[in-house]
Tab-separated table of C-alpha atoms and ligand atoms in Angstrom:
chain	number	residue	atom	x	y	z
A	1	MET	CA	-176.160	49.377	103.603
A	2	PRO	CA	-175.666	49.026	100.033
A	3	GLU	CA	-174.873	52.596	97.795
A	4	PRO	CA	-177.804	54.414	97.121
A	5	ASP	CA	-177.162	53.376	93.739
A	6	ILE	CA	-178.214	50.053	94.452
A	7	GLU	CA	-181.225	48.392	94.140
A	8	ARG	CA	-180.785	45.448	95.980
A	9	VAL	CA	-177.971	42.778	97.288
A	10	LEU	CA	-178.522	39.489	95.093
A	11	LEU	CA	-175.302	38.199	96.787
A	12	ASP	CA	-172.772	38.884	99.652
A	13	ALA	CA	-169.503	38.112	100.323
A	14	GLU	CA	-169.821	35.484	102.729
A	15	VAL	CA	-172.723	34.064	99.834
A	16	ILE	CA	-169.514	34.397	97.005
A	17	ARG	CA	-166.859	33.681	98.982
A	18	GLU	CA	-168.674	30.400	100.538
A	19	ARG	CA	-169.632	29.202	96.811
A	20	ILE	CA	-165.746	30.142	95.145
A	21	ARG	CA	-164.789	27.584	98.113
A	22	GLY	CA	-166.645	25.150	95.935
A	23	LEU	CA	-165.949	25.805	92.717
A	24	ALA	CA	-162.443	25.768	93.868
A	25	ARG	CA	-162.899	21.972	95.433
A	26	GLU	CA	-164.783	20.874	91.861
A	27	ILE	CA	-161.840	23.167	90.260
A	28	SER	CA	-159.179	20.706	91.820
A	29	ALA	CA	-161.393	17.646	92.090
A	30	THR	CA	-161.178	17.635	88.647
A	31	TYR	CA	-157.135	18.731	87.548
A	32	GLY	CA	-155.778	16.345	90.125
A	33	GLU	CA	-152.196	18.068	91.001
A	34	ARG	CA	-152.051	19.057	87.253
A	35	GLU	CA	-150.630	22.714	86.728
A	36	ILE	CA	-153.663	25.036	85.180
A	37	THR	CA	-153.311	28.121	83.042
A	38	ALA	CA	-155.872	30.702	84.106
A	39	VAL	CA	-157.109	33.363	81.356
A	40	GLY	CA	-158.931	36.218	83.056
A	41	VAL	CA	-161.303	38.299	81.195
A	42	LEU	CA	-160.402	41.365	80.747
A	43	THR	CA	-161.787	43.222	82.648
A	44	GLY	CA	-165.001	41.855	84.843
A	45	ALA	CA	-162.800	39.168	86.060
A	46	PHE	CA	-160.112	40.506	87.755
A	47	VAL	CA	-162.175	39.820	91.246
A	48	PHE	CA	-162.824	36.957	90.884
A	49	LEU	CA	-159.474	35.075	89.448
A	50	ALA	CA	-157.937	36.524	92.693
A	51	ASP	CA	-160.379	35.175	94.904
A	52	LEU	CA	-160.688	31.629	93.181
A	53	LEU	CA	-157.001	31.375	92.355
A	54	ARG	CA	-155.733	31.740	95.775
A	55	GLU	CA	-159.163	29.003	97.247
A	56	LEU	CA	-157.764	26.489	94.504
A	57	PRO	CA	-154.439	24.104	95.395
A	58	ASN	CA	-152.949	23.921	92.605
A	59	PRO	CA	-150.219	25.550	90.992
A	60	THR	CA	-151.368	28.153	88.454
A	61	ARG	CA	-149.790	30.349	86.163
A	62	VAL	CA	-152.393	33.842	84.793
A	63	ILE	CA	-152.865	34.927	81.559
A	64	PHE	CA	-154.896	38.185	80.369
A	65	ALA	CA	-157.752	37.406	77.634
A	66	ARG	CA	-159.399	40.894	75.815
A	67	ALA	CA	-162.488	40.397	73.815
A	68	CYS	CA	-164.342	43.174	71.591
A	69	SER	CA	-167.399	43.144	69.819
A	70	TYR	CA	-167.564	45.738	66.706
A	71	ARG	CA	-170.094	46.783	65.178
A	72	ASP	CA	-170.643	47.818	61.191
A	73	GLY	CA	-173.766	49.348	60.190
A	74	SER	CA	-176.695	47.015	61.907
A	75	ARG	CA	-174.534	43.451	61.964
A	76	PRO	CA	-172.993	42.328	65.369
A	77	GLY	CA	-169.157	41.933	63.471
A	78	GLU	CA	-166.966	38.933	65.295
A	79	LEU	CA	-165.997	39.193	68.144
A	80	GLU	CA	-162.067	39.830	68.324
A	81	VAL	CA	-160.366	38.059	71.277
A	82	GLU	CA	-156.668	38.842	72.238
A	83	LEU	CA	-153.981	37.301	74.586
A	84	VAL	CA	-152.062	39.638	76.281
A	85	GLY	CA	-148.319	39.295	75.898
A	86	ARG	CA	-149.196	36.646	73.341
A	87	PRO	CA	-148.691	33.983	75.480
A	88	ASP	CA	-146.978	29.965	74.327
A	89	LEU	CA	-150.607	27.816	75.458
A	90	THR	CA	-149.146	24.652	73.365
A	91	GLY	CA	-149.810	21.762	76.102
A	92	ARG	CA	-151.558	23.964	78.395
A	93	ASP	CA	-154.568	23.388	80.725
A	94	VAL	CA	-156.097	26.169	80.248
A	95	LEU	CA	-158.959	27.566	82.854
A	96	LEU	CA	-160.721	30.021	80.914
A	97	VAL	CA	-162.014	32.599	83.960
A	98	GLU	CA	-164.779	34.951	83.400
A	99	ASP	CA	-167.174	37.414	84.926
A	100	ILE	CA	-170.635	36.783	83.621
A	101	VAL	CA	-172.380	35.121	81.133
A	102	ASP	CA	-174.673	36.807	78.688
A	103	THR	CA	-175.432	35.365	75.673
A	104	GLY	CA	-172.753	33.396	75.733
A	105	ARG	CA	-170.841	35.346	72.917
A	106	SER	CA	-167.785	35.704	74.371
A	107	LEU	CA	-167.904	32.218	75.898
A	108	LEU	CA	-167.432	30.902	72.966
A	109	ARG	CA	-165.109	32.935	70.805
A	110	LEU	CA	-162.789	32.780	73.742
A	111	GLY	CA	-162.812	29.294	73.814
A	112	GLN	CA	-162.659	28.862	70.377
A	113	VAL	CA	-159.729	30.900	69.975
A	114	LEU	CA	-157.802	29.038	73.395
A	115	ARG	CA	-158.774	25.032	71.793
A	116	ASP	CA	-156.604	26.880	68.417
A	117	ALA	CA	-153.940	28.026	70.570
A	118	GLY	CA	-152.992	23.890	70.691
A	119	SER	CA	-153.238	24.648	74.520
A	120	ARG	CA	-153.888	20.035	75.624
A	121	SER	CA	-157.656	21.264	77.021
A	122	VAL	CA	-159.786	23.967	77.886
A	123	ARG	CA	-162.455	24.770	80.655
A	124	SER	CA	-164.028	27.392	81.701
A	125	VAL	CA	-165.162	28.996	84.805
A	126	VAL	CA	-168.061	31.724	85.762
A	127	LEU	CA	-169.326	33.108	88.512
A	128	LEU	CA	-172.316	34.024	87.309
A	129	ASP	CA	-174.941	33.128	84.157
A	130	LYS	CA	-177.811	34.691	83.190
A	131	ARG	CA	-179.250	31.353	81.760
A	132	GLU	CA	-182.174	32.697	80.314
A	133	ARG	CA	-180.635	35.932	78.044
A	134	ARG	CA	-178.412	32.784	75.774
A	135	GLU	CA	-178.516	33.325	71.986
A	136	VAL	CA	-175.966	30.726	71.259
A	137	GLU	CA	-174.356	27.713	72.632
A	138	ALA	CA	-172.092	27.982	75.258
A	139	ARG	CA	-172.245	26.305	78.400
A	140	ALA	CA	-169.300	26.929	81.481
A	141	ASP	CA	-167.460	23.868	83.070
A	142	PHE	CA	-167.850	25.245	85.914
A	143	THR	CA	-170.753	27.182	87.842
A	144	GLY	CA	-171.472	29.791	90.524
A	145	PHE	CA	-174.921	31.158	90.305
A	146	GLU	CA	-177.531	31.528	88.201
A	147	VAL	CA	-178.800	34.822	88.064
A	148	PRO	CA	-182.012	37.193	86.542
A	149	ASP	CA	-182.069	38.614	83.710
A	150	GLU	CA	-180.933	42.036	85.269
A	151	PHE	CA	-178.306	44.849	85.370
A	152	LEU	CA	-175.855	43.344	87.778
A	153	VAL	CA	-172.991	45.676	89.095
A	154	GLY	CA	-169.824	44.271	91.600
A	155	TYR	CA	-167.180	41.858	92.846
A	156	GLY	CA	-165.645	43.060	89.580
A	157	LEU	CA	-168.449	43.809	87.301
A	158	ASP	CA	-169.592	47.572	86.034
A	159	TYR	CA	-171.546	49.744	85.108
A	160	ALA	CA	-169.515	52.210	82.844
A	161	ASP	CA	-166.504	51.261	84.374
A	162	ARG	CA	-167.931	52.107	87.759
A	163	TYR	CA	-169.181	50.027	90.747
A	164	ARG	CA	-166.465	47.409	89.899
A	165	HIS	CA	-165.418	47.223	93.359
A	166	LEU	CA	-168.188	47.070	95.233
A	167	PRO	CA	-167.447	43.664	97.545
A	168	TYR	CA	-171.142	42.342	96.661
A	169	VAL	CA	-173.318	41.627	93.329
A	170	GLY	CA	-176.293	43.694	93.384
A	171	VAL	CA	-178.659	44.817	91.343
A	172	LEU	CA	-178.227	49.001	89.372
A	173	ALA	CA	-180.899	51.041	89.935
A	174	ARG	CA	-182.864	51.716	87.109
A	175	SER	CA	-182.560	55.773	87.850
A	176	VAL	CA	-178.516	55.071	87.352
A	177	TYR	CA	-179.095	54.602	83.697
A	178	ALA	CA	-182.959	55.398	82.245
A	179	GLU	CA	-183.657	58.300	80.299
A	180	PRO	CA	-184.189	60.982	82.209
A	181	ALA	CA	-188.563	61.122	81.254
B	201	IMP	P1	-172.557	37.792	76.888
B	201	IMP	O1	-171.167	37.449	75.558
B	201	IMP	O2	-173.178	37.803	76.412
B	201	IMP	O3	-172.273	36.133	76.850
B	201	IMP	O4	-171.505	38.408	77.266
B	201	IMP	C1	-170.677	38.540	78.442
B	201	IMP	C2	-170.493	39.594	78.762
B	201	IMP	O5	-171.453	40.888	78.821
B	201	IMP	C3	-169.718	39.737	80.729
B	201	IMP	O6	-168.235	39.278	80.026
B	201	IMP	C4	-170.444	41.210	81.026
B	201	IMP	O7	-168.645	41.776	80.483
B	201	IMP	C5	-171.545	41.904	80.506
B	201	IMP	N1	-172.926	41.815	80.991
B	201	IMP	C6	-173.423	40.866	80.778
B	201	IMP	N2	-174.343	40.752	82.361
B	201	IMP	C7	-174.019	42.131	82.266
B	201	IMP	C8	-174.608	42.611	83.816
B	201	IMP	O8	-175.672	42.275	83.824
B	201	IMP	N3	-173.312	43.279	84.521
B	201	IMP	C9	-172.124	44.058	84.049
B	201	IMP	N4	-171.808	43.104	82.684
B	201	IMP	C10	-172.962	42.354	81.661
B	202	MG	MG1	-166.667	39.735	80.133
């Protein structure tokens, strides 16, 4: 039984585990035995990153990136990207690891920043894809699941920093975020 705040479970732990094994096979088939520099996008990707890397046979390095959007007035501001610890990515084969693609703006911007950092290659893997919400041309190289346009939590995804620890991906009950009547 899910928690009371969860309307329904979309992907249970076993389904996620199986799909991650498949993603790891696809990724290692692409990179061969090369070292991968995985870039986890804070905070939501931390669960997916940890599980994915433990299924990958490749040697890996791990770094983290933070993407923040700023708004001035009514205009959506440029998305700011910070690479934690300012790592040197020169010549590295970078794999961006993201929990979910929604409008596509984060994925697009992170890809640009990582390419500008002198890496040898940049690819991306996302666990979840809300394809119908896309506003810019952005597509991950590896995708776990296509998901409907609903507010999802668990397995790293949050609402106000809660629910990230849930072992499944679930639909958050509207009563949690709807204004009381
Ligand atoms: P994008 O730039 O619009 O593609 O935003 C992607 C980011 O929005 C993800 O990294 C998540 O942090 C957040 N996000 C999008 N949809 C959801 C959701 O259903 N639950 C929780 N976070 C979400
Ligand atoms: Mg995120």
